PDB file of C-alpha atoms in Angstrom:
ATOM      1  CA  GLU A   1      -4.053 -17.515 -52.441  1.00 65.00           C
ATOM      2  CA  ALA A   2      -6.235 -19.190 -49.885  1.00 82.00           C
ATOM      3  CA  GLY A   3      -4.117 -19.993 -46.191  1.00 93.00           C
ATOM      4  CA  VAL A   4      -4.412 -22.612 -44.651  1.00 96.00           C
ATOM      5  CA  ALA A   5      -8.274 -23.486 -42.937  1.00 96.00           C
ATOM      6  CA  GLN A   6      -8.796 -25.098 -39.675  1.00 97.00           C
ATOM      7  CA  SER A   7     -12.031 -26.170 -37.369  1.00 97.00           C
ATOM      8  CA  PRO A   8     -13.750 -26.126 -35.294  1.00 97.00           C
ATOM      9  CA  ARG A   9     -11.689 -22.566 -33.785  1.00 95.00           C
ATOM     10  CA  TYR A  10     -12.697 -23.526 -30.643  1.00 96.00           C
ATOM     11  CA  LYS A  11     -13.794 -26.563 -28.212  1.00 97.00           C
ATOM     12  CA  ILE A  12     -14.485 -27.493 -24.867  1.00 98.00           C
ATOM     13  CA  ILE A  13     -15.286 -30.855 -23.841  1.00 98.00           C
ATOM     14  CA  GLU A  14     -14.740 -32.881 -20.174  1.00 97.00           C
ATOM     15  CA  LYS A  15     -12.080 -35.118 -19.866  1.00 96.00           C
ATOM     16  CA  ARG A  16     -12.024 -38.558 -21.172  1.00 97.00           C
ATOM     17  CA  GLN A  17     -14.057 -37.735 -24.300  1.00 98.00           C
ATOM     18  CA  SER A  18     -12.959 -37.564 -28.158  1.00 98.00           C
ATOM     19  CA  VAL A  19     -12.346 -34.787 -30.217  1.00 98.00           C
ATOM     20  CA  ALA A  20     -11.319 -34.268 -33.787  1.00 98.00           C
ATOM     21  CA  PHE A  21      -9.971 -31.489 -35.476  1.00 98.00           C
ATOM     22  CA  TRP A  22      -9.449 -30.873 -39.625  1.00 97.00           C
ATOM     23  CA  CYS A  23      -7.181 -28.932 -41.481  1.00 97.00           C
ATOM     24  CA  ASN A  24      -6.998 -27.900 -45.297  1.00 97.00           C
ATOM     25  CA  PRO A  25      -3.832 -26.724 -46.172  1.00 96.00           C
ATOM     26  CA  ILE A  26      -3.031 -24.302 -48.580  1.00 95.00           C
ATOM     27  CA  SER A  27      -3.400 -25.662 -52.741  1.00 93.00           C
ATOM     28  CA  GLY A  28      -1.168 -27.092 -54.201  1.00 91.00           C
ATOM     29  CA  HIS A  29       1.475 -27.732 -50.498  1.00 93.00           C
ATOM     30  CA  ALA A  30       2.337 -31.640 -50.383  1.00 92.00           C
ATOM     31  CA  THR A  31       3.378 -31.310 -46.758  1.00 93.00           C
ATOM     32  CA  LEU A  32       0.881 -30.725 -43.650  1.00 95.00           C
ATOM     33  CA  TYR A  33       1.885 -30.571 -39.824  1.00 96.00           C
ATOM     34  CA  TRP A  34       0.119 -30.697 -36.553  1.00 97.00           C
ATOM     35  CA  TYR A  35       1.774 -28.938 -34.204  1.00 97.00           C
ATOM     36  CA  GLN A  36       0.639 -28.753 -30.597  1.00 97.00           C
ATOM     37  CA  GLN A  37       0.869 -25.429 -28.189  1.00 96.00           C
ATOM     38  CA  ILE A  38       0.958 -25.654 -24.641  1.00 95.00           C
ATOM     39  CA  LEU A  39      -0.156 -22.508 -23.353  1.00 92.00           C
ATOM     40  CA  GLY A  40       2.914 -20.071 -22.409  1.00 90.00           C
ATOM     41  CA  GLN A  41       5.246 -22.726 -24.606  1.00 92.00           C
ATOM     42  CA  GLY A  42       6.529 -22.533 -28.413  1.00 94.00           C
ATOM     43  CA  PRO A  43       4.453 -25.195 -30.642  1.00 95.00           C
ATOM     44  CA  LYS A  44       5.871 -28.786 -30.580  1.00 95.00           C
ATOM     45  CA  LEU A  45       5.662 -31.206 -34.230  1.00 95.00           C
ATOM     46  CA  LEU A  46       3.108 -33.845 -33.410  1.00 97.00           C
ATOM     47  CA  ILE A  47       3.487 -35.396 -36.970  1.00 96.00           C
ATOM     48  CA  GLN A  48       4.343 -34.400 -40.236  1.00 94.00           C
ATOM     49  CA  PHE A  49       2.883 -35.881 -43.828  1.00 94.00           C
ATOM     50  CA  GLN A  50       4.358 -35.512 -47.233  1.00 92.00           C
ATOM     51  CA  ASN A  51       1.159 -36.019 -49.273  1.00 89.00           C
ATOM     52  CA  ASN A  52      -0.294 -39.131 -47.390  1.00 85.00           C
ATOM     53  CA  GLY A  53       2.357 -40.713 -46.356  1.00 92.00           C
ATOM     54  CA  VAL A  54       3.667 -40.127 -42.940  1.00 94.00           C
ATOM     55  CA  VAL A  55       6.953 -38.665 -42.417  1.00 91.00           C
ATOM     56  CA  ASP A  56       7.799 -37.951 -38.501  1.00 92.00           C
ATOM     57  CA  ASP A  57       5.354 -39.141 -35.664  1.00 95.00           C
ATOM     58  CA  SER A  58       8.125 -39.138 -33.153  1.00 93.00           C
ATOM     59  CA  GLN A  59       6.424 -37.019 -30.517  1.00 93.00           C
ATOM     60  CA  LEU A  60       2.471 -38.000 -31.400  1.00 96.00           C
ATOM     61  CA  PRO A  61       0.513 -40.536 -28.507  1.00 95.00           C
ATOM     62  CA  LYS A  62      -0.472 -42.768 -29.631  1.00 95.00           C
ATOM     63  CA  ASP A  63      -1.996 -44.112 -27.516  1.00 96.00           C
ATOM     64  CA  ARG A  64      -4.593 -41.113 -27.273  1.00 97.00           C
ATOM     65  CA  PHE A  65      -3.505 -39.046 -30.534  1.00 98.00           C
ATOM     66  CA  SER A  66      -4.426 -40.470 -34.355  1.00 97.00           C
ATOM     67  CA  ALA A  67      -4.089 -37.703 -38.666  1.00 97.00           C
ATOM     68  CA  GLU A  68      -5.028 -39.168 -41.097  1.00 96.00           C
ATOM     69  CA  ARG A  69      -4.132 -37.562 -45.013  1.00 95.00           C
ATOM     70  CA  LEU A  70      -6.713 -39.148 -47.463  1.00 82.00           C
ATOM     71  CA  LYS A  71      -5.706 -38.668 -51.252  1.00 85.00           C
ATOM     72  CA  GLY A  72      -2.979 -36.135 -49.568  1.00 83.00           C
ATOM     73  CA  VAL A  73      -4.800 -32.801 -48.985  1.00 92.00           C
ATOM     74  CA  ASP A  74      -6.930 -31.955 -46.184  1.00 95.00           C
ATOM     75  CA  SER A  75      -5.889 -34.230 -42.434  1.00 97.00           C
ATOM     76  CA  THR A  76      -8.195 -34.364 -39.207  1.00 97.00           C
ATOM     77  CA  LEU A  77      -6.421 -35.061 -36.021  1.00 98.00           C
ATOM     78  CA  LYS A  78      -8.534 -36.951 -33.026  1.00 98.00           C
ATOM     79  CA  ILE A  79      -8.056 -36.972 -30.121  1.00 98.00           C
ATOM     80  CA  GLN A  80      -9.706 -40.340 -27.673  1.00 97.00           C
ATOM     81  CA  PRO A  81      -9.541 -39.866 -25.216  1.00 96.00           C
ATOM     82  CA  ALA A  82      -9.105 -36.662 -23.826  1.00 97.00           C
ATOM     83  CA  LYS A  83      -6.766 -35.747 -21.172  1.00 97.00           C
ATOM     84  CA  LEU A  84      -6.612 -32.668 -18.826  1.00 97.00           C
ATOM     85  CA  GLU A  85      -3.010 -32.293 -20.256  1.00 97.00           C
ATOM     86  CA  ASP A  86      -4.121 -32.015 -24.471  1.00 97.00           C
ATOM     87  CA  SER A  87      -5.932 -28.532 -23.521  1.00 98.00           C
ATOM     88  CA  ALA A  88      -4.247 -26.508 -25.854  1.00 97.00           C
ATOM     89  CA  VAL A  89      -4.132 -24.727 -29.081  1.00 96.00           C
ATOM     90  CA  TYR A  90      -3.464 -27.284 -32.377  1.00 97.00           C
ATOM     91  CA  LEU A  91      -2.000 -25.547 -35.271  1.00 97.00           C
ATOM     92  CA  CYS A  92      -2.081 -26.808 -39.025  1.00 97.00           C
ATOM     93  CA  ALA A  93       0.309 -25.878 -41.140  1.00 96.00           C
ATOM     94  CA  SER A  94       0.784 -26.479 -44.632  1.00 95.00           C
ATOM     95  CA  SER A  95       4.593 -25.616 -47.298  1.00 93.00           C
ATOM     96  CA  HIS A  96       5.267 -26.835 -50.520  1.00 89.00           C
ATOM     97  CA  PRO A  97       9.572 -28.282 -51.102  1.00 81.00           C
ATOM     98  CA  PRO A  98      11.494 -26.916 -51.779  1.00 80.00           C
ATOM     99  CA  VAL A  99      10.696 -24.204 -50.400  1.00 78.00           C
ATOM    100  CA  GLU A 100      11.090 -23.789 -46.335  1.00 83.00           C
ATOM    101  CA  THR A 101       8.559 -21.752 -45.156  1.00 90.00           C
ATOM    102  CA  GLN A 102       5.220 -23.198 -43.592  1.00 93.00           C
ATOM    103  CA  TYR A 103       2.324 -21.266 -43.479  1.00 94.00           C
ATOM    104  CA  PHE A 104       0.423 -21.372 -40.777  1.00 96.00           C
ATOM    105  CA  GLY A 105      -3.713 -21.809 -39.753  1.00 96.00           C
ATOM    106  CA  PRO A 106      -5.670 -19.965 -37.158  1.00 95.00           C
ATOM    107  CA  GLY A 107      -5.487 -23.103 -34.951  1.00 96.00           C
ATOM    108  CA  THR A 108      -8.108 -24.786 -32.854  1.00 96.00           C
ATOM    109  CA  ARG A 109      -7.969 -23.947 -28.581  1.00 96.00           C
ATOM    110  CA  LEU A 110      -8.699 -27.246 -27.410  1.00 97.00           C
ATOM    111  CA  LEU A 111     -10.274 -26.695 -23.168  1.00 98.00           C
ATOM    112  CA  VAL A 112     -10.744 -30.466 -21.888  1.00 98.00           C
ATOM    113  CA  LEU A 113     -12.406 -30.388 -18.371  1.00 97.00           C
TER     114      LEU A 113
ATOM    115  CA  SER B   1      11.739 -31.204 -27.673  1.00 48.00           C
ATOM    116  CA  GLN B   2      12.151 -27.944 -27.237  1.00 53.00           C
ATOM    117  CA  GLN B   3      15.557 -26.996 -29.531  1.00 62.00           C
ATOM    118  CA  GLY B   4      15.993 -23.393 -28.905  1.00 68.00           C
ATOM    119  CA  GLU B   5      15.255 -20.732 -26.435  1.00 83.00           C
ATOM    120  CA  GLU B   6      14.583 -17.012 -26.472  1.00 87.00           C
ATOM    121  CA  ASP B   7      16.402 -14.317 -24.432  1.00 88.00           C
ATOM    122  CA  PRO B   8      14.647 -12.342 -22.794  1.00 94.00           C
ATOM    123  CA  GLN B   9      11.550 -14.469 -22.121  1.00 93.00           C
ATOM    124  CA  ALA B  10       9.844 -11.172 -22.039  1.00 96.00           C
ATOM    125  CA  LEU B  11      10.931  -7.389 -23.687  1.00 96.00           C
ATOM    126  CA  SER B  12       8.894  -4.123 -23.062  1.00 97.00           C
ATOM    127  CA  ILE B  13      10.321  -1.436 -24.937  1.00 97.00           C
ATOM    128  CA  GLN B  14       8.395   2.558 -25.940  1.00 97.00           C
ATOM    129  CA  GLU B  15       8.076   2.905 -29.765  1.00 97.00           C
ATOM    130  CA  GLY B  16      10.893   3.542 -32.154  1.00 97.00           C
ATOM    131  CA  GLU B  17      13.483   1.867 -29.991  1.00 98.00           C
ATOM    132  CA  ASN B  18      14.760  -1.109 -31.267  1.00 98.00           C
ATOM    133  CA  ALA B  19      13.804  -4.843 -29.818  1.00 97.00           C
ATOM    134  CA  THR B  20      16.742  -7.564 -29.888  1.00 97.00           C
ATOM    135  CA  MET B  21      16.731 -10.873 -29.100  1.00 97.00           C
ATOM    136  CA  ASN B  22      18.738 -14.472 -28.450  1.00 96.00           C
ATOM    137  CA  CYS B  23      18.002 -17.344 -29.607  1.00 95.00           C
ATOM    138  CA  SER B  24      20.273 -20.766 -28.678  1.00 95.00           C
ATOM    139  CA  TYR B  25      19.995 -24.136 -29.753  1.00 94.00           C
ATOM    140  CA  LYS B  26      21.561 -27.305 -29.403  1.00 92.00           C
ATOM    141  CA  THR B  27      22.285 -29.299 -32.460  1.00 89.00           C
ATOM    142  CA  SER B  28      24.059 -28.579 -35.172  1.00 90.00           C
ATOM    143  CA  ILE B  29      21.169 -27.732 -37.727  1.00 91.00           C
ATOM    144  CA  ASN B  30      19.986 -26.813 -41.535  1.00 91.00           C
ATOM    145  CA  ASN B  31      18.769 -23.557 -41.595  1.00 93.00           C
ATOM    146  CA  LEU B  32      16.824 -21.275 -38.524  1.00 95.00           C
ATOM    147  CA  GLN B  33      13.742 -19.459 -38.461  1.00 95.00           C
ATOM    148  CA  TRP B  34      11.983 -16.365 -36.885  1.00 96.00           C
ATOM    149  CA  TYR B  35       7.828 -16.590 -36.385  1.00 96.00           C
ATOM    150  CA  ARG B  36       5.647 -14.033 -35.346  1.00 97.00           C
ATOM    151  CA  GLN B  37       2.638 -14.915 -33.202  1.00 96.00           C
ATOM    152  CA  ASN B  38      -0.137 -12.817 -31.838  1.00 90.00           C
ATOM    153  CA  SER B  39      -3.714 -12.814 -31.599  1.00 78.00           C
ATOM    154  CA  GLY B  40      -4.547 -10.832 -34.746  1.00 67.00           C
ATOM    155  CA  ARG B  41      -3.073 -13.014 -37.442  1.00 71.00           C
ATOM    156  CA  GLY B  42      -1.832 -16.471 -35.884  1.00 82.00           C
ATOM    157  CA  LEU B  43       1.697 -17.676 -36.438  1.00 93.00           C
ATOM    158  CA  VAL B  44       3.819 -15.855 -39.686  1.00 94.00           C
ATOM    159  CA  HIS B  45       6.996 -16.546 -40.545  1.00 95.00           C
ATOM    160  CA  LEU B  46       9.554 -13.751 -40.719  1.00 96.00           C
ATOM    161  CA  ILE B  47      12.462 -14.787 -42.106  1.00 96.00           C
ATOM    162  CA  LEU B  48      14.759 -17.429 -42.887  1.00 95.00           C
ATOM    163  CA  ILE B  49      18.873 -17.689 -42.552  1.00 96.00           C
ATOM    164  CA  ARG B  50      20.948 -20.494 -43.541  1.00 94.00           C
ATOM    165  CA  SER B  51      23.449 -22.293 -41.878  1.00 94.00           C
ATOM    166  CA  ASN B  52      26.128 -20.906 -43.862  1.00 95.00           C
ATOM    167  CA  GLU B  53      24.736 -17.602 -43.571  1.00 97.00           C
ATOM    168  CA  ARG B  54      25.867 -14.498 -41.110  1.00 97.00           C
ATOM    169  CA  GLU B  55      23.540 -11.855 -41.399  1.00 98.00           C
ATOM    170  CA  LYS B  56      19.823 -11.395 -43.810  1.00 97.00           C
ATOM    171  CA  HIS B  57      18.210  -8.456 -43.596  1.00 97.00           C
ATOM    172  CA  SER B  58      13.955  -8.096 -44.128  1.00 96.00           C
ATOM    173  CA  GLY B  59      12.768  -4.394 -44.091  1.00 97.00           C
ATOM    174  CA  ARG B  60      12.581  -3.470 -40.206  1.00 97.00           C
ATOM    175  CA  LEU B  61      14.572  -7.353 -39.587  1.00 98.00           C
ATOM    176  CA  ARG B  62      17.876  -8.055 -38.927  1.00 98.00           C
ATOM    177  CA  VAL B  63      18.494 -11.447 -38.401  1.00 98.00           C
ATOM    178  CA  THR B  64      22.554 -13.221 -37.406  1.00 98.00           C
ATOM    179  CA  LEU B  65      22.989 -16.680 -36.770  1.00 98.00           C
ATOM    180  CA  ASP B  66      26.804 -17.838 -35.374  1.00 97.00           C
ATOM    181  CA  THR B  67      26.751 -21.465 -36.049  1.00 95.00           C
ATOM    182  CA  SER B  68      30.095 -21.814 -33.699  1.00 95.00           C
ATOM    183  CA  LYS B  69      28.067 -20.158 -31.030  1.00 95.00           C
ATOM    184  CA  LYS B  70      24.723 -22.526 -31.865  1.00 95.00           C
ATOM    185  CA  SER B  71      22.823 -18.721 -31.563  1.00 96.00           C
ATOM    186  CA  SER B  72      21.373 -16.190 -33.294  1.00 97.00           C
ATOM    187  CA  SER B  73      19.746 -13.124 -33.091  1.00 98.00           C
ATOM    188  CA  LEU B  74      17.293 -10.868 -34.298  1.00 98.00           C
ATOM    189  CA  LEU B  75      16.685  -7.466 -34.458  1.00 98.00           C
ATOM    190  CA  ILE B  76      13.320  -5.209 -35.140  1.00 98.00           C
ATOM    191  CA  THR B  77      14.712  -1.613 -35.699  1.00 98.00           C
ATOM    192  CA  ALA B  78      11.605   1.229 -35.178  1.00 98.00           C
ATOM    193  CA  SER B  79       9.963  -0.967 -33.071  1.00 97.00           C
ATOM    194  CA  ARG B  80       5.775  -0.192 -33.790  1.00 97.00           C
ATOM    195  CA  ALA B  81       2.849  -0.441 -31.551  1.00 96.00           C
ATOM    196  CA  ALA B  82       1.990  -3.305 -33.782  1.00 94.00           C
ATOM    197  CA  ASP B  83       5.207  -4.833 -33.582  1.00 96.00           C
ATOM    198  CA  THR B  84       3.321  -6.516 -30.082  1.00 96.00           C
ATOM    199  CA  ALA B  85       3.182 -10.069 -29.809  1.00 96.00           C
ATOM    200  CA  SER B  86       5.839 -13.215 -29.043  1.00 96.00           C
ATOM    201  CA  TYR B  87       8.671 -14.269 -31.748  1.00 97.00           C
ATOM    202  CA  PHE B  88       9.576 -17.524 -31.535  1.00 96.00           C
ATOM    203  CA  CYS B  89      12.562 -18.877 -33.192  1.00 96.00           C
ATOM    204  CA  ALA B  90      12.836 -22.367 -34.892  1.00 95.00           C
ATOM    205  CA  THR B  91      15.092 -24.656 -36.095  1.00 94.00           C
ATOM    206  CA  VAL B  92      15.513 -27.032 -39.113  1.00 90.00           C
ATOM    207  CA  ALA B  93      17.762 -29.961 -39.323  1.00 83.00           C
ATOM    208  CA  SER B  94      16.329 -32.136 -41.499  1.00 74.00           C
ATOM    209  CA  TYR B  95      13.160 -32.732 -44.061  1.00 69.00           C
ATOM    210  CA  GLY B  96      11.472 -29.507 -42.985  1.00 71.00           C
ATOM    211  CA  LYS B  97      10.757 -30.376 -39.157  1.00 84.00           C
ATOM    212  CA  LEU B  98      10.856 -26.877 -36.987  1.00 90.00           C
ATOM    213  CA  THR B  99      11.673 -27.196 -34.040  1.00 92.00           C
ATOM    214  CA  PHE B 100      10.914 -24.283 -31.729  1.00 94.00           C
ATOM    215  CA  GLY B 101      12.407 -22.253 -28.935  1.00 92.00           C
ATOM    216  CA  GLN B 102       9.775 -21.220 -25.814  1.00 93.00           C
ATOM    217  CA  GLY B 103       9.570 -17.577 -27.247  1.00 94.00           C
ATOM    218  CA  THR B 104      10.288 -14.739 -26.179  1.00 96.00           C
ATOM    219  CA  ILE B 105       6.884 -11.802 -25.470  1.00 96.00           C
ATOM    220  CA  LEU B 106       7.954  -8.071 -27.017  1.00 97.00           C
ATOM    221  CA  THR B 107       5.275  -5.322 -25.654  1.00 97.00           C
ATOM    222  CA  VAL B 108       6.523  -1.905 -27.118  1.00 97.00           C
ATOM    223  CA  HIS B 109       4.793   0.801 -25.859  1.00 96.00           C
ATOM    224  CA  PRO B 110       2.829   3.703 -28.112  1.00 93.00           C
TER     225      PRO B 110
END
């Protein structure tokens, strides 16, 4: 079974630029999550999708972050404009209720200069 | 916001020794999960314990949960160098949302 795919793996941008990350979940997984992990901390949930609907985006900085999951499969997360404090690893995960285990992708490491 | 707090923040042991990590949380939970993260394999689910369970085993892993104290512990027996990683507890309060702690960095010396 193929795992969660993410791209790109690394991205370096300057502040105020925009960036987009892509995630393809495990086939058949209805729930998709985006997490932000700052160095030295645990992952923090940014947004959770159930199929193509948003379940929780309470911690998503909506003035600069946006995410979509068209057709309930793959998803993109965008930052526009980026700030220095957005430097982090962005993790995508998927799960298939009622199974509560989440499967994580390798992450995209973002550095904002 | 970070719900769980792991203790210790870092742990260094010799191969063959046991490693114990603790996690405390603040609000009621549905279940608690432990994950491992290393550079090679990313973040991987280890074990899940439900709020009505007190202890669970999986291979060399033993997890306990005390809901009255809002705490959990992860024991890794007979540690190996390959167990070197960061370990995170994550609580689930509702609809599958994971809230992670800060993690414990485990180093196992050969």
